[in-house]
mmCIF file of C-alpha atoms in Angstrom:
data_model
loop_
_atom_site.group_PDB
_atom_site.id
_atom_site.type_symbol
_atom_site.label_atom_id
_atom_site.label_comp_id
_atom_site.label_asym_id
_atom_site.label_seq_id
_atom_site.Cartn_x
_atom_site.Cartn_y
_atom_site.Cartn_z
ATOM 1 C CA UNK O 124 -136.802 17.711 -12.869
ATOM 2 C CA UNK O 125 -139.359 19.303 -10.613
ATOM 3 C CA UNK O 126 -136.987 18.182 -7.862
ATOM 4 C CA UNK O 127 -138.911 17.739 -4.385
ATOM 5 C CA UNK O 128 -142.682 18.814 -4.578
ATOM 6 C CA UNK O 129 -144.646 19.108 -1.339
ATOM 7 C CA UNK O 130 -148.405 19.518 -1.240
ATOM 8 C CA UNK O 131 -150.453 20.997 0.414
ATOM 9 C CA UNK O 132 -148.774 24.535 0.644
ATOM 10 C CA UNK O 133 -150.994 25.846 3.452
ATOM 11 C CA UNK O 134 -153.622 23.912 5.455
ATOM 12 C CA UNK O 135 -155.599 24.770 8.741
ATOM 13 C CA UNK O 136 -156.224 21.954 11.018
ATOM 14 C CA UNK O 137 -158.739 22.054 13.976
ATOM 15 C CA UNK O 138 -157.392 20.335 17.125
ATOM 16 C CA UNK O 139 -157.922 16.308 16.835
ATOM 17 C CA UNK O 140 -157.965 16.169 13.083
ATOM 18 C CA UNK O 141 -155.655 14.363 10.955
ATOM 19 C CA UNK O 142 -154.177 14.938 7.921
ATOM 20 C CA UNK O 143 -150.992 13.903 5.093
ATOM 21 C CA UNK O 144 -148.362 15.807 3.877
ATOM 22 C CA UNK O 145 -147.368 14.685 0.648
ATOM 23 C CA UNK O 146 -143.597 14.744 -0.773
ATOM 24 C CA UNK O 147 -142.575 13.329 -3.892
ATOM 25 C CA UNK O 148 -138.935 13.728 -5.556
ATOM 26 C CA UNK O 149 -137.930 12.956 -9.264
ATOM 27 C CA UNK O 150 -134.276 12.907 -8.686
ATOM 28 C CA UNK O 151 -134.289 9.140 -7.566
ATOM 29 C CA UNK O 152 -132.731 9.968 -4.758
ATOM 30 C CA UNK O 153 -132.414 7.126 -2.020
ATOM 31 C CA UNK O 154 -132.727 9.217 1.059
ATOM 32 C CA UNK O 155 -135.869 11.483 2.141
ATOM 33 C CA UNK O 156 -136.353 13.610 5.165
ATOM 34 C CA UNK O 157 -138.951 15.484 6.933
ATOM 35 C CA UNK O 158 -137.692 18.863 8.931
ATOM 36 C CA UNK O 159 -140.135 20.998 10.973
ATOM 37 C CA UNK O 160 -139.576 25.018 11.269
ATOM 38 C CA UNK O 161 -141.132 26.901 14.058
ATOM 39 C CA UNK O 162 -141.217 30.724 13.994
ATOM 40 C CA UNK O 163 -137.748 32.125 14.414
ATOM 41 C CA UNK O 164 -135.717 28.620 14.639
ATOM 42 C CA UNK O 165 -133.721 26.187 12.602
ATOM 43 C CA UNK O 166 -135.167 23.305 11.147
ATOM 44 C CA UNK O 167 -135.527 20.010 13.246
ATOM 45 C CA UNK O 168 -135.604 16.403 11.896
ATOM 46 C CA UNK O 169 -138.927 14.666 12.210
ATOM 47 C CA UNK O 170 -138.337 11.337 10.329
ATOM 48 C CA UNK O 171 -136.166 10.454 7.713
ATOM 49 C CA UNK O 172 -135.939 7.606 5.043
ATOM 50 C CA UNK O 173 -132.848 5.656 3.658
ATOM 51 C CA UNK O 174 -134.924 3.648 1.094
ATOM 52 C CA UNK O 175 -138.244 2.255 0.396
ATOM 53 C CA UNK O 176 -139.300 0.264 3.472
ATOM 54 C CA UNK O 177 -137.171 1.865 5.513
ATOM 55 C CA UNK O 178 -137.855 4.636 8.026
ATOM 56 C CA UNK O 179 -136.471 6.131 11.517
ATOM 57 C CA UNK O 180 -137.139 8.405 13.861
ATOM 58 C CA UNK O 181 -135.292 12.061 13.977
ATOM 59 C CA UNK O 182 -135.181 14.385 16.519
ATOM 60 C CA UNK O 183 -138.925 15.554 17.171
ATOM 61 C CA UNK O 184 -141.118 12.285 15.955
ATOM 62 C CA UNK O 185 -143.664 12.423 18.238
ATOM 63 C CA UNK O 186 -147.299 12.969 17.024
ATOM 64 C CA UNK O 187 -146.093 11.925 13.331
ATOM 65 C CA UNK O 188 -145.957 8.845 11.232
ATOM 66 C CA UNK O 189 -144.149 8.220 7.680
ATOM 67 C CA UNK O 190 -144.389 5.435 5.240
ATOM 68 C CA UNK O 191 -141.960 4.942 2.564
ATOM 69 C CA UNK O 192 -143.545 2.506 -0.089
ATOM 70 C CA UNK O 193 -141.654 3.877 -3.100
ATOM 71 C CA UNK O 194 -138.580 5.541 -3.801
ATOM 72 C CA UNK O 195 -140.339 8.884 -5.103
ATOM 73 C CA UNK O 196 -142.721 9.460 -2.002
ATOM 74 C CA UNK O 197 -142.553 9.819 1.509
ATOM 75 C CA UNK O 198 -145.690 11.226 3.027
ATOM 76 C CA UNK O 199 -146.145 12.683 6.807
ATOM 77 C CA UNK O 200 -149.332 11.707 8.643
ATOM 78 C CA UNK O 201 -149.952 14.101 11.492
ATOM 79 C CA UNK O 202 -152.618 11.717 13.741
ATOM 80 C CA UNK O 203 -154.923 14.318 16.381
ATOM 81 C CA UNK O 204 -153.201 17.592 15.317
ATOM 82 C CA UNK O 205 -152.574 19.583 18.298
ATOM 83 C CA UNK O 206 -151.717 23.195 18.465
ATOM 84 C CA UNK O 207 -147.869 22.077 19.353
ATOM 85 C CA UNK O 208 -147.708 20.853 15.564
ATOM 86 C CA UNK O 209 -148.194 24.276 14.083
ATOM 87 C CA UNK O 210 -145.010 24.925 12.267
ATOM 88 C CA UNK O 211 -143.998 24.670 8.501
ATOM 89 C CA UNK O 212 -142.695 21.561 7.540
ATOM 90 C CA UNK O 213 -140.034 20.783 4.764
ATOM 91 C CA UNK O 214 -139.447 17.643 2.849
ATOM 92 C CA UNK O 215 -135.853 17.057 1.729
ATOM 93 C CA UNK O 216 -133.995 14.386 -0.244
ATOM 94 C CA UNK O 217 -130.470 13.322 -0.963
ATOM 95 C CA UNK O 218 -128.380 10.914 -2.872
ATOM 96 C CA UNK O 219 -127.211 7.863 -1.190
ATOM 97 C CA UNK O 220 -124.890 9.128 1.815
ATOM 98 C CA UNK O 221 -121.171 9.666 1.553
ATOM 99 C CA UNK O 222 -118.888 9.746 4.730
ATOM 100 C CA UNK O 223 -116.111 10.345 2.061
ATOM 101 C CA UNK O 224 -113.727 13.198 2.849
ATOM 102 C CA UNK O 225 -114.669 14.997 -0.121
ATOM 103 C CA UNK O 226 -117.636 17.976 0.020
ATOM 104 C CA UNK O 227 -120.741 18.485 -1.954
ATOM 105 C CA UNK O 228 -121.936 14.980 -1.590
ATOM 106 C CA UNK O 229 -124.165 15.244 0.824
ATOM 107 C CA UNK O 230 -126.260 17.827 -0.611
ATOM 108 C CA UNK O 231 -129.914 17.959 0.794
ATOM 109 C CA UNK O 232 -132.378 19.313 -1.650
ATOM 110 C CA UNK O 233 -135.590 20.887 0.120
ATOM 111 C CA UNK O 234 -139.248 21.672 -1.339
ATOM 112 C CA UNK O 235 -140.717 24.562 -0.481
ATOM 113 C CA UNK O 236 -142.670 23.763 2.508
ATOM 114 C CA UNK O 237 -145.962 23.339 3.867
ATOM 115 C CA UNK O 238 -147.328 25.745 6.428
ATOM 116 C CA UNK O 239 -149.619 23.998 8.845
ATOM 117 C CA UNK O 240 -151.972 26.006 11.507
ATOM 118 C CA UNK O 241 -153.691 24.200 14.423
ATOM 119 C CA UNK O 242 -156.659 25.579 15.732
ATOM 120 C CA UNK D 79 -127.489 17.337 23.404
ATOM 121 C CA UNK D 80 -124.913 18.859 21.226
ATOM 122 C CA UNK D 81 -126.115 21.891 19.333
ATOM 123 C CA UNK D 82 -124.868 24.404 16.694
ATOM 124 C CA UNK D 83 -125.717 28.132 17.297
ATOM 125 C CA UNK D 84 -125.130 31.440 15.794
ATOM 126 C CA UNK D 85 -123.640 34.817 17.248
ATOM 127 C CA UNK D 86 -125.703 37.360 15.842
ATOM 128 C CA UNK D 87 -129.467 36.952 14.789
ATOM 129 C CA UNK D 88 -129.241 39.970 12.396
ATOM 130 C CA UNK D 89 -126.931 41.521 10.398
ATOM 131 C CA UNK D 90 -127.587 45.055 8.182
ATOM 132 C CA UNK D 91 -125.200 45.338 5.477
ATOM 133 C CA UNK D 92 -124.778 47.932 2.434
ATOM 134 C CA UNK D 93 -124.981 46.841 -0.829
ATOM 135 C CA UNK D 94 -121.253 46.413 -2.081
ATOM 136 C CA UNK D 95 -119.928 45.369 1.144
ATOM 137 C CA UNK D 96 -118.566 42.038 2.507
ATOM 138 C CA UNK D 97 -120.845 40.271 5.071
ATOM 139 C CA UNK D 98 -119.587 37.923 7.647
ATOM 140 C CA UNK D 99 -121.853 35.445 9.473
ATOM 141 C CA UNK D 100 -120.788 33.537 12.255
ATOM 142 C CA UNK D 101 -121.662 29.973 13.574
ATOM 143 C CA UNK D 102 -120.376 28.364 17.014
ATOM 144 C CA UNK D 103 -120.394 24.196 17.287
ATOM 145 C CA UNK D 104 -119.972 22.499 20.660
ATOM 146 C CA UNK D 105 -119.165 18.999 19.419
ATOM 147 C CA UNK D 106 -115.513 18.182 18.550
ATOM 148 C CA UNK D 107 -116.508 15.367 16.846
ATOM 149 C CA UNK D 108 -118.313 17.156 14.074
ATOM 150 C CA UNK D 109 -116.938 16.151 10.845
ATOM 151 C CA UNK D 110 -119.299 18.146 8.528
ATOM 152 C CA UNK D 111 -120.796 21.264 8.145
ATOM 153 C CA UNK D 112 -123.145 22.827 5.661
ATOM 154 C CA UNK D 113 -124.301 26.707 4.874
ATOM 155 C CA UNK D 114 -128.169 26.902 3.722
ATOM 156 C CA UNK D 115 -129.799 30.306 2.514
ATOM 157 C CA UNK D 116 -133.653 30.546 3.144
ATOM 158 C CA UNK D 117 -135.775 33.213 1.108
ATOM 159 C CA UNK D 118 -138.877 34.117 2.321
ATOM 160 C CA UNK D 119 -141.522 31.755 1.723
ATOM 161 C CA UNK D 120 -138.897 29.001 0.304
ATOM 162 C CA UNK D 121 -136.793 25.840 1.558
ATOM 163 C CA UNK D 122 -133.136 26.234 2.600
ATOM 164 C CA UNK D 123 -130.964 25.990 -0.415
ATOM 165 C CA UNK D 124 -127.617 24.727 -0.001
ATOM 166 C CA UNK D 125 -124.791 27.200 -0.311
ATOM 167 C CA UNK D 126 -121.327 25.615 0.533
ATOM 168 C CA UNK D 127 -119.846 22.741 2.735
ATOM 169 C CA UNK D 128 -116.767 22.039 4.438
ATOM 170 C CA UNK D 129 -115.461 19.120 5.720
ATOM 171 C CA UNK D 130 -113.370 19.135 9.379
ATOM 172 C CA UNK D 131 -110.115 18.107 7.627
ATOM 173 C CA UNK D 132 -110.392 21.657 5.863
ATOM 174 C CA UNK D 133 -109.861 25.110 7.189
ATOM 175 C CA UNK D 134 -111.084 27.137 4.130
ATOM 176 C CA UNK D 135 -113.368 26.495 1.368
ATOM 177 C CA UNK D 136 -114.248 29.171 -1.409
ATOM 178 C CA UNK D 137 -117.332 29.395 -3.883
ATOM 179 C CA UNK D 138 -118.589 32.122 -6.339
ATOM 180 C CA UNK D 139 -118.368 34.807 -3.832
ATOM 181 C CA UNK D 140 -118.894 32.743 -0.682
ATOM 182 C CA UNK D 141 -116.111 31.548 1.495
ATOM 183 C CA UNK D 142 -116.570 29.485 4.677
ATOM 184 C CA UNK D 143 -113.852 28.991 7.348
ATOM 185 C CA UNK D 144 -113.667 26.782 9.674
ATOM 186 C CA UNK D 145 -111.836 27.120 13.019
ATOM 187 C CA UNK D 146 -111.575 23.503 14.739
ATOM 188 C CA UNK D 147 -109.616 24.901 17.624
ATOM 189 C CA UNK D 148 -112.280 27.468 18.647
ATOM 190 C CA UNK D 149 -114.830 25.374 17.137
ATOM 191 C CA UNK D 150 -116.067 28.327 14.892
ATOM 192 C CA UNK D 151 -117.563 28.277 11.500
ATOM 193 C CA UNK D 152 -118.080 31.707 9.443
ATOM 194 C CA UNK D 153 -119.656 32.318 5.923
ATOM 195 C CA UNK D 154 -117.990 35.126 3.921
ATOM 196 C CA UNK D 155 -120.097 36.576 1.375
ATOM 197 C CA UNK D 156 -118.194 39.270 -0.993
ATOM 198 C CA UNK D 157 -119.667 42.425 -2.550
ATOM 199 C CA UNK D 158 -123.160 41.666 -0.986
ATOM 200 C CA UNK D 159 -126.061 42.208 -3.207
ATOM 201 C CA UNK D 160 -130.026 42.757 -2.502
ATOM 202 C CA UNK D 161 -130.659 39.350 -3.790
ATOM 203 C CA UNK D 162 -128.622 38.117 -0.738
ATOM 204 C CA UNK D 163 -130.975 39.217 2.013
ATOM 205 C CA UNK D 164 -132.375 36.028 3.649
ATOM 206 C CA UNK D 165 -132.070 33.928 6.655
ATOM 207 C CA UNK D 166 -128.718 31.793 6.697
ATOM 208 C CA UNK D 167 -128.148 28.922 8.696
ATOM 209 C CA UNK D 168 -125.180 26.651 9.235
ATOM 210 C CA UNK D 169 -126.041 23.113 9.928
ATOM 211 C CA UNK D 170 -123.615 20.306 11.397
ATOM 212 C CA UNK D 171 -123.933 16.515 10.260
ATOM 213 C CA UNK D 172 -122.479 14.368 13.448
ATOM 214 C CA UNK D 173 -124.200 11.390 12.087
ATOM 215 C CA UNK D 174 -124.534 9.562 8.773
ATOM 216 C CA UNK D 175 -127.727 9.717 6.787
ATOM 217 C CA UNK D 176 -127.920 13.470 6.708
ATOM 218 C CA UNK D 177 -129.348 13.922 9.894
ATOM 219 C CA UNK D 178 -128.561 17.721 10.117
ATOM 220 C CA UNK D 179 -128.420 19.769 13.288
ATOM 221 C CA UNK D 180 -129.514 23.598 12.289
ATOM 222 C CA UNK D 181 -128.451 26.518 14.193
ATOM 223 C CA UNK D 182 -131.067 29.230 14.868
ATOM 224 C CA UNK D 183 -130.541 31.476 11.925
ATOM 225 C CA UNK D 184 -129.167 34.891 10.999
ATOM 226 C CA UNK D 185 -131.163 37.216 9.209
ATOM 227 C CA UNK D 186 -129.035 39.462 6.229
ATOM 228 C CA UNK D 187 -130.689 42.453 5.411
ATOM 229 C CA UNK D 188 -128.714 44.182 2.211
ATOM 230 C CA UNK D 189 -129.511 47.907 1.602
ATOM 231 C CA UNK D 190 -129.343 49.388 -1.358
#
């Protein structure tokens, strides 16, 4: 299994350009997420999806769009790129979420990240 | 909003020492906590987790302690090795669906 695969690994955009970050997982996970990580900071949730056809906003959704047409893929679209979107983007997936009182049930598996620079 | 924070941004230890990384949380309703390790150029990697109905949980060379009275979480790494050098994040899950709130991170440097 490849786990969570993100492409591209690096990208430089000009202000106003658009692009799509690709994310695919082969673990048959229902839940998928997009996070961004700014320098010296923790990760912030952009969007998430609990299954094909279902998406919802996270903490910092402005300037982004997502779609989930299949279980495997969860692309993140940047429209009209701005310097504030310079960051490292991480995709993650997990099994269906459990609220049971046991540990290890809701582990997120992260991809290696996509470093985006907007100039 | 509620957030998870770390007391120390950096920690340097000698190989073989025990390391302790701390984390404070502010929401008493927090139910689930996770520690992640992030090596340079990689995504976060799960280390260990703990639920609010537990005080302590042990893994291989790692122990997580949860003190709900003072809303404090710690990660203990025994016999720290150079390969443990990384940024360590605590994360808190207040809701369902894995909507994690991450702390700022602690940089752990292990000197041979």
